mmCIF file of C-alpha atoms and ligand atoms in Angstrom:
data_model
loop_
_atom_site.group_PDB
_atom_site.id
_atom_site.type_symbol
_atom_site.label_atom_id
_atom_site.label_comp_id
_atom_site.label_asym_id
_atom_site.label_seq_id
_atom_site.Cartn_x
_atom_site.Cartn_y
_atom_site.Cartn_z
ATOM 1 C CA MET W 54 28.312 10.067 -9.144
ATOM 2 C CA ALA W 55 27.225 11.916 -5.675
ATOM 3 C CA GLN W 56 28.230 10.203 -2.353
ATOM 4 C CA VAL W 57 24.718 10.239 -1.171
ATOM 5 C CA ALA W 58 21.450 10.279 -3.138
ATOM 6 C CA PHE W 59 18.255 11.441 -1.450
ATOM 7 C CA VAL W 60 15.540 9.635 -3.217
ATOM 8 C CA GLY W 61 11.578 10.148 -3.277
ATOM 9 C CA ALA W 62 10.104 6.891 -2.878
ATOM 10 C CA GLY W 63 6.521 8.064 -3.881
ATOM 11 C CA PRO W 64 3.320 7.491 -1.779
ATOM 12 C CA GLY W 65 3.442 3.671 -1.272
ATOM 13 C CA ASP W 66 2.854 1.902 -4.696
ATOM 14 C CA PRO W 67 6.406 0.658 -5.484
ATOM 15 C CA GLU W 68 5.988 1.538 -9.169
ATOM 16 C CA LEU W 69 5.328 4.926 -8.264
ATOM 17 C CA ILE W 70 9.094 5.881 -7.903
ATOM 18 C CA THR W 71 11.156 7.217 -10.775
ATOM 19 C CA LEU W 72 13.542 5.352 -12.853
ATOM 20 C CA LYS W 73 16.278 7.517 -11.556
ATOM 21 C CA GLY W 74 15.393 6.528 -8.127
ATOM 22 C CA VAL W 75 15.249 2.984 -8.603
ATOM 23 C CA ARG W 76 18.815 2.986 -10.252
ATOM 24 C CA ALA W 77 20.223 4.934 -7.177
ATOM 25 C CA ILE W 78 18.934 2.349 -5.060
ATOM 26 C CA GLN W 79 20.380 -0.308 -6.963
ATOM 27 C CA ALA W 80 23.586 1.354 -6.774
ATOM 28 C CA ALA W 81 23.546 1.782 -3.319
ATOM 29 C CA ASP W 82 26.089 0.171 -0.775
ATOM 30 C CA VAL W 83 24.251 1.413 2.094
ATOM 31 C CA ILE W 84 20.555 2.335 2.245
ATOM 32 C CA ILE W 85 18.898 4.642 5.012
ATOM 33 C CA TYR W 86 15.135 4.524 4.913
ATOM 34 C CA ALA W 87 12.416 6.310 6.678
ATOM 35 C CA GLY W 88 10.729 3.207 8.005
ATOM 36 C CA SER W 89 7.648 4.658 9.146
ATOM 37 C CA LEU W 90 5.854 5.560 5.964
ATOM 38 C CA VAL W 91 8.322 4.145 3.261
ATOM 39 C CA ASN W 92 6.771 0.811 1.618
ATOM 40 C CA PRO W 93 9.398 -2.030 2.652
ATOM 41 C CA GLU W 94 8.767 -3.052 -1.193
ATOM 42 C CA ILE W 95 10.860 -0.327 -2.332
ATOM 43 C CA LEU W 96 13.727 -2.087 -0.632
ATOM 44 C CA ALA W 97 13.172 -4.885 -2.954
ATOM 45 C CA TYR W 98 15.064 -2.851 -5.553
ATOM 46 C CA ALA W 99 18.451 -2.972 -3.237
ATOM 47 C CA ARG W 100 21.278 -5.043 -4.446
ATOM 48 C CA GLU W 101 21.900 -8.057 -2.394
ATOM 49 C CA GLY W 102 24.258 -7.290 0.658
ATOM 50 C CA ALA W 103 23.352 -3.801 0.688
ATOM 51 C CA LYS W 104 23.463 -2.413 4.322
ATOM 52 C CA ILE W 105 20.068 -1.105 5.478
ATOM 53 C CA TYR W 106 19.155 1.156 8.157
ATOM 54 C CA ASN W 107 15.788 2.265 9.294
ATOM 55 C CA SER W 108 15.777 5.985 10.265
ATOM 56 C CA ALA W 109 12.613 5.948 12.166
ATOM 57 C CA GLU W 110 14.840 4.569 14.995
ATOM 58 C CA MET W 111 17.725 6.910 14.404
ATOM 59 C CA THR W 112 18.502 10.587 15.106
ATOM 60 C CA LEU W 113 19.845 13.221 12.809
ATOM 61 C CA GLU W 114 23.361 12.792 14.180
ATOM 62 C CA GLN W 115 23.454 8.955 13.667
ATOM 63 C CA VAL W 116 21.881 9.354 9.975
ATOM 64 C CA ILE W 117 24.831 11.654 9.367
ATOM 65 C CA GLU W 118 27.297 9.553 10.933
ATOM 66 C CA VAL W 119 26.149 6.440 8.654
ATOM 67 C CA MET W 120 26.526 8.692 5.563
ATOM 68 C CA GLU W 121 29.843 10.123 6.634
ATOM 69 C CA GLU W 122 31.579 6.811 7.401
ATOM 70 C CA SER W 123 30.034 5.221 4.261
ATOM 71 C CA ALA W 124 31.418 8.093 2.202
ATOM 72 C CA ALA W 125 34.924 7.763 3.838
ATOM 73 C CA ARG W 126 35.056 4.184 2.871
ATOM 74 C CA GLY W 127 33.938 5.274 -0.850
ATOM 75 C CA LYS W 128 30.267 3.581 -0.524
ATOM 76 C CA GLN W 129 27.432 4.828 -2.153
ATOM 77 C CA VAL W 130 24.364 5.815 -0.018
ATOM 78 C CA ALA W 131 20.833 6.084 -0.782
ATOM 79 C CA ARG W 132 18.865 7.973 1.587
ATOM 80 C CA ILE W 133 15.002 7.073 0.915
ATOM 81 C CA HIS W 134 12.064 9.743 1.919
ATOM 82 C CA THR W 135 8.461 8.856 1.604
ATOM 83 C CA GLY W 136 6.605 10.645 -1.353
ATOM 84 C CA ASP W 137 8.994 13.712 -2.354
ATOM 85 C CA PRO W 138 11.374 14.668 -0.077
ATOM 86 C CA SER W 139 10.779 18.657 -0.255
ATOM 87 C CA ILE W 140 7.551 18.186 1.593
ATOM 88 C CA TYR W 141 7.882 17.776 5.279
ATOM 89 C CA GLY W 142 10.887 15.473 4.767
ATOM 90 C CA ALA W 143 13.505 16.968 7.064
ATOM 91 C CA ILE W 144 15.884 16.883 4.254
ATOM 92 C CA GLN W 145 17.135 20.616 4.369
ATOM 93 C CA GLU W 146 18.943 19.914 7.667
ATOM 94 C CA GLN W 147 20.810 16.618 6.248
ATOM 95 C CA MET W 148 21.852 18.387 3.006
ATOM 96 C CA ASP W 149 23.415 21.441 4.818
ATOM 97 C CA ILE W 150 25.206 19.317 7.125
ATOM 98 C CA LEU W 151 26.620 17.272 4.003
ATOM 99 C CA GLY W 152 27.421 20.417 2.441
ATOM 100 C CA ARG W 153 29.592 21.663 5.387
ATOM 101 C CA LYS W 154 31.197 18.455 5.699
ATOM 102 C CA ASN W 155 32.074 18.288 1.861
ATOM 103 C CA ILE W 156 30.111 15.186 1.112
ATOM 104 C CA SER W 157 28.603 15.251 -2.149
ATOM 105 C CA TYR W 158 24.942 14.777 -2.733
ATOM 106 C CA THR W 159 22.175 14.678 -5.448
ATOM 107 C CA VAL W 160 18.250 14.998 -4.937
ATOM 108 C CA ILE W 161 15.872 12.664 -6.890
ATOM 109 C CA PRO W 162 12.172 13.881 -6.768
ATOM 110 C CA GLY W 163 9.353 11.812 -6.094
ATOM 111 C CA VAL W 164 5.355 11.676 -6.311
ATOM 112 C CA SER W 165 4.255 13.289 -3.368
ATOM 113 C CA SER W 166 1.325 11.585 -1.460
ATOM 114 C CA PHE W 167 -1.157 14.813 -2.462
ATOM 115 C CA LEU W 168 -0.419 14.029 -5.887
ATOM 116 C CA ALA W 169 -1.254 10.178 -5.453
ATOM 117 C CA ALA W 170 -4.453 11.202 -3.402
ATOM 118 C CA ALA W 171 -5.891 13.662 -6.548
ATOM 119 C CA ALA W 172 -5.170 10.313 -8.926
ATOM 120 C CA SER W 173 -6.894 8.149 -6.747
ATOM 121 C CA LEU W 174 -9.932 10.690 -6.111
ATOM 122 C CA ARG W 175 -9.870 11.499 -9.741
ATOM 123 C CA ARG W 176 -10.020 14.941 -9.171
ATOM 124 C CA GLU W 177 -8.178 18.122 -10.519
ATOM 125 C CA TYR W 178 -6.849 20.487 -7.956
ATOM 126 C CA THR W 179 -6.940 23.476 -10.193
ATOM 127 C CA LEU W 180 -10.305 23.831 -11.824
ATOM 128 C CA PRO W 181 -11.158 26.974 -13.855
ATOM 129 C CA GLY W 182 -13.733 29.354 -11.902
ATOM 130 C CA VAL W 183 -13.196 27.070 -8.771
ATOM 131 C CA SER W 184 -9.656 27.425 -7.446
ATOM 132 C CA GLN W 185 -6.131 27.960 -9.168
ATOM 133 C CA THR W 186 -4.067 27.605 -6.033
ATOM 134 C CA VAL W 187 -3.105 24.709 -3.912
ATOM 135 C CA ILE W 188 -2.126 25.168 -0.428
ATOM 136 C CA LEU W 189 0.025 22.457 1.210
ATOM 137 C CA THR W 190 -0.151 22.831 4.774
ATOM 138 C CA ARG W 191 -0.310 20.972 8.332
ATOM 139 C CA MET W 192 -2.266 21.749 11.478
ATOM 140 C CA GLU W 193 -0.212 23.315 14.210
ATOM 141 C CA GLY W 194 0.466 20.436 16.949
ATOM 142 C CA ARG W 195 3.502 19.713 18.856
ATOM 143 C CA THR W 196 5.336 21.632 16.111
ATOM 144 C CA PRO W 197 4.228 25.204 15.720
ATOM 145 C CA VAL W 198 3.344 27.056 12.498
ATOM 146 C CA PRO W 199 4.653 30.533 11.436
ATOM 147 C CA PRO W 200 2.329 33.427 12.272
ATOM 148 C CA GLY W 201 -0.250 33.960 9.484
ATOM 149 C CA GLU W 202 -0.138 30.309 8.544
ATOM 150 C CA THR W 203 -2.956 29.024 10.955
ATOM 151 C CA LEU W 204 -5.372 26.989 9.199
ATOM 152 C CA GLY W 205 -8.054 29.545 10.053
ATOM 153 C CA GLU W 206 -5.893 32.201 8.099
ATOM 154 C CA LEU W 207 -5.042 30.096 4.998
ATOM 155 C CA ALA W 208 -8.849 29.010 4.846
ATOM 156 C CA LYS W 209 -9.688 32.543 4.287
ATOM 157 C CA HIS W 210 -8.413 32.156 0.616
ATOM 158 C CA GLY W 211 -10.860 29.640 -0.252
ATOM 159 C CA ALA W 212 -8.141 27.606 -2.071
ATOM 160 C CA THR W 213 -7.744 23.930 -2.647
ATOM 161 C CA MET W 214 -6.031 22.740 0.688
ATOM 162 C CA GLY W 215 -4.054 19.541 1.205
ATOM 163 C CA ILE W 216 -3.522 19.051 4.815
ATOM 164 C CA PHE W 217 -0.619 16.527 6.071
ATOM 165 C CA LEU W 218 0.168 15.125 9.337
ATOM 166 C CA SER W 219 -3.178 16.491 11.014
ATOM 167 C CA VAL W 220 -6.061 13.711 10.655
ATOM 168 C CA GLN W 221 -5.388 12.769 14.314
ATOM 169 C CA ASP W 222 -6.771 16.004 14.945
ATOM 170 C CA ILE W 223 -9.752 16.136 12.415
ATOM 171 C CA GLU W 224 -12.223 17.661 14.523
ATOM 172 C CA ARG W 225 -9.924 20.763 15.396
ATOM 173 C CA VAL W 226 -8.722 20.952 11.827
ATOM 174 C CA MET W 227 -12.609 21.481 10.651
ATOM 175 C CA ALA W 228 -13.323 23.777 13.436
ATOM 176 C CA GLU W 229 -10.298 25.906 12.014
ATOM 177 C CA LEU W 230 -11.232 25.671 8.716
ATOM 178 C CA GLY W 231 -14.602 27.206 9.389
ATOM 179 C CA ARG W 232 -13.063 30.204 9.729
ATOM 180 C CA GLY W 233 -12.840 30.597 6.156
ATOM 181 C CA TYR W 234 -14.924 28.003 4.287
ATOM 182 C CA ALA W 235 -18.525 27.357 4.362
ATOM 183 C CA PRO W 236 -19.789 24.131 6.125
ATOM 184 C CA GLU W 237 -21.198 22.714 2.892
ATOM 185 C CA THR W 238 -17.654 22.732 1.520
ATOM 186 C CA PRO W 239 -16.543 19.227 0.258
ATOM 187 C CA VAL W 240 -13.696 17.507 2.078
ATOM 188 C CA ALA W 241 -12.106 13.980 1.083
ATOM 189 C CA VAL W 242 -9.725 12.203 3.343
ATOM 190 C CA VAL W 243 -7.538 9.703 1.525
ATOM 191 C CA TYR W 244 -5.847 7.118 3.920
ATOM 192 C CA LYS W 245 -2.649 5.458 2.183
ATOM 193 C CA ALA W 246 -3.044 6.691 -0.841
ATOM 194 C CA SER W 247 -1.718 4.159 -3.697
ATOM 195 C CA TRP W 248 -1.495 1.194 -1.175
ATOM 196 C CA PRO W 249 -3.485 -1.939 -1.177
ATOM 197 C CA GLU W 250 -5.344 -0.947 2.065
ATOM 198 C CA GLU W 251 -6.358 2.484 0.621
ATOM 199 C CA LYS W 252 -9.385 4.275 1.890
ATOM 200 C CA ILE W 253 -11.139 7.430 0.664
ATOM 201 C CA LEU W 254 -13.849 9.002 2.754
ATOM 202 C CA LYS W 255 -15.940 11.662 1.248
ATOM 203 C CA GLY W 256 -17.847 14.267 3.093
ATOM 204 C CA THR W 257 -18.331 17.879 4.037
ATOM 205 C CA LEU W 258 -16.672 20.279 6.583
ATOM 206 C CA ALA W 259 -19.570 19.553 8.647
ATOM 207 C CA ASP W 260 -19.694 16.005 8.720
ATOM 208 C CA ILE W 261 -16.069 14.438 7.884
ATOM 209 C CA ALA W 262 -14.689 14.394 11.241
ATOM 210 C CA GLU W 263 -17.300 11.941 12.558
ATOM 211 C CA LYS W 264 -16.851 9.652 9.308
ATOM 212 C CA VAL W 265 -13.039 9.602 10.043
ATOM 213 C CA GLU W 266 -13.421 8.737 13.577
ATOM 214 C CA ARG W 267 -16.014 6.127 12.741
ATOM 215 C CA GLU W 268 -13.331 4.300 10.386
ATOM 216 C CA GLY W 269 -10.675 4.822 12.848
ATOM 217 C CA ILE W 270 -8.377 6.884 10.648
ATOM 218 C CA SER W 271 -5.656 8.786 12.818
ATOM 219 C CA LYS W 272 -2.582 8.491 10.433
ATOM 220 C CA THR W 273 -1.062 8.274 7.222
ATOM 221 C CA ALA W 274 -3.709 10.121 5.715
ATOM 222 C CA LEU W 275 -4.441 13.710 3.853
ATOM 223 C CA ILE W 276 -7.254 15.976 4.146
ATOM 224 C CA LEU W 277 -8.188 17.766 1.107
ATOM 225 C CA VAL W 278 -10.604 20.755 1.204
ATOM 226 C CA GLY W 279 -12.310 22.798 -1.565
ATOM 227 C CA GLY W 280 -14.726 23.032 -4.526
ATOM 228 C CA PHE W 281 -12.567 21.134 -6.534
ATOM 229 C CA LEU W 282 -14.215 18.083 -5.126
ATOM 230 C CA GLY W 283 -17.645 19.316 -6.041
ATOM 231 C CA SER W 284 -19.172 19.152 -9.686
ATOM 232 C CA GLU W 285 -19.473 22.893 -10.745
ATOM 233 C CA TYR W 286 -16.548 24.378 -12.690
ATOM 234 C CA GLU W 287 -15.731 26.109 -16.220
ATOM 235 C CA ARG W 288 -14.112 24.274 -18.901
ATOM 236 C CA SER W 289 -10.506 24.970 -19.482
ATOM 237 C CA ARG W 290 -9.505 27.437 -21.934
ATOM 238 C CA LEU W 291 -6.658 25.594 -22.911
ATOM 239 C CA TYR W 292 -8.755 23.114 -25.508
ATOM 240 C CA ASP W 293 -11.317 26.013 -25.958
ATOM 241 C CA PRO W 294 -12.032 26.560 -29.657
ATOM 242 C CA GLU W 295 -12.865 30.305 -28.909
ATOM 243 C CA PHE W 296 -9.452 30.698 -27.328
ATOM 244 C CA SER W 297 -5.925 30.694 -29.381
ATOM 245 C CA HIS W 298 -2.641 30.465 -27.970
ATOM 246 C CA GLY W 299 1.101 29.699 -28.875
ATOM 247 C CA TYR W 300 0.219 26.488 -30.049
ATOM 248 C CA ARG W 301 -3.124 26.481 -31.522
ATOM 249 C CA GLU W 302 -4.915 29.168 -33.453
ATOM 250 C CA LYS W 303 -8.780 29.857 -32.590
ATOM 251 C CA SER W 304 -10.999 27.669 -34.663
ATOM 252 C CA ARG W 305 -13.663 29.242 -36.765
HETATM 253 N N1 SAH T 598 7.241 13.711 1.677
HETATM 254 C C1 SAH T 598 5.862 13.113 2.107
HETATM 255 C C2 SAH T 598 5.089 13.476 3.179
HETATM 256 C C3 SAH T 598 5.898 13.222 4.711
HETATM 257 S S1 SAH T 598 5.017 13.861 5.997
HETATM 258 C C4 SAH T 598 5.151 13.566 0.658
HETATM 259 O O1 SAH T 598 5.742 14.104 -0.378
HETATM 260 O O2 SAH T 598 4.005 12.994 0.491
HETATM 261 C C5 SAH T 598 3.962 12.357 6.478
HETATM 262 C C6 SAH T 598 2.436 12.638 6.233
HETATM 263 O O3 SAH T 598 2.057 12.676 4.642
HETATM 264 C C7 SAH T 598 1.491 11.696 6.604
HETATM 265 O O4 SAH T 598 0.974 12.240 7.964
HETATM 266 C C8 SAH T 598 0.174 11.945 5.756
HETATM 267 O O5 SAH T 598 -0.547 13.262 6.029
HETATM 268 C C9 SAH T 598 0.933 12.005 4.612
HETATM 269 N N2 SAH T 598 1.133 10.739 3.677
HETATM 270 C C10 SAH T 598 2.005 10.304 3.367
HETATM 271 N N3 SAH T 598 1.914 9.035 2.449
HETATM 272 C C11 SAH T 598 0.727 9.077 2.426
HETATM 273 C C12 SAH T 598 -0.182 8.360 1.601
HETATM 274 N N4 SAH T 598 0.271 7.199 0.880
HETATM 275 N N5 SAH T 598 -1.532 8.590 1.634
HETATM 276 C C13 SAH T 598 -1.945 9.692 2.167
HETATM 277 N N6 SAH T 598 -1.134 10.572 3.177
HETATM 278 C C14 SAH T 598 0.141 10.135 3.028
#
């Protein structure tokens, strides 16, 4: 077994974690969880006596120190990230340091919040004839984004877009998106997808900012944009009787 398991905890609902993720938490002597977003109920999977650290109060150096000391004493570590750790998880820098220190690790994926949001909205991101592309991004803020990746640039594709970490700047987000999408483009904001306090706001590029401000939503929300939220689309060829593929002949 690897010395450190990075675990995607899912979007909030403690049942939206993988079996493998639960097993890694059950097996852990030491748990480091991202306390700002991971549902504390996930910690109920920990065995009695496991040592628990909240990384929200720690630096990268302190997190690594806990991992290194634990590994040296033969202890199993579970490092719990919200959603899936590959999306804004700051996991790469941890993996690279562990690699240099010859500490073995494994990554257990999780259900990202953008997937939980689609489920709550009961919408499909990739509708035929509407968009076949999903762009996951965030607004430029205290941390810049690389050239060519501003919201205004990305908006020009007209694709389905999921915007993380940006709801506090909703007005600016909509102004930037207006460089590509029409003002009547549908927008949904999903606050705490899969949590009991989940909220869904629906509107357009033109009016969503006002609704979000009225509800006082300023964190833990995703902004979802595009025609996939509308009602017009073509039926899928996958189940079309006029269309054959590897698993099914065209019906007559
Ligand atoms: N790795 C996480 C994202 C971490 S970045 C994932 O895969 O979901 C943190 C941002 O994710 C938040 O600012 C918010 O935009 C989004 N987020 C995380 N959990 C959420 C949830 N349950 N509902 C809506 N947005 C969420």
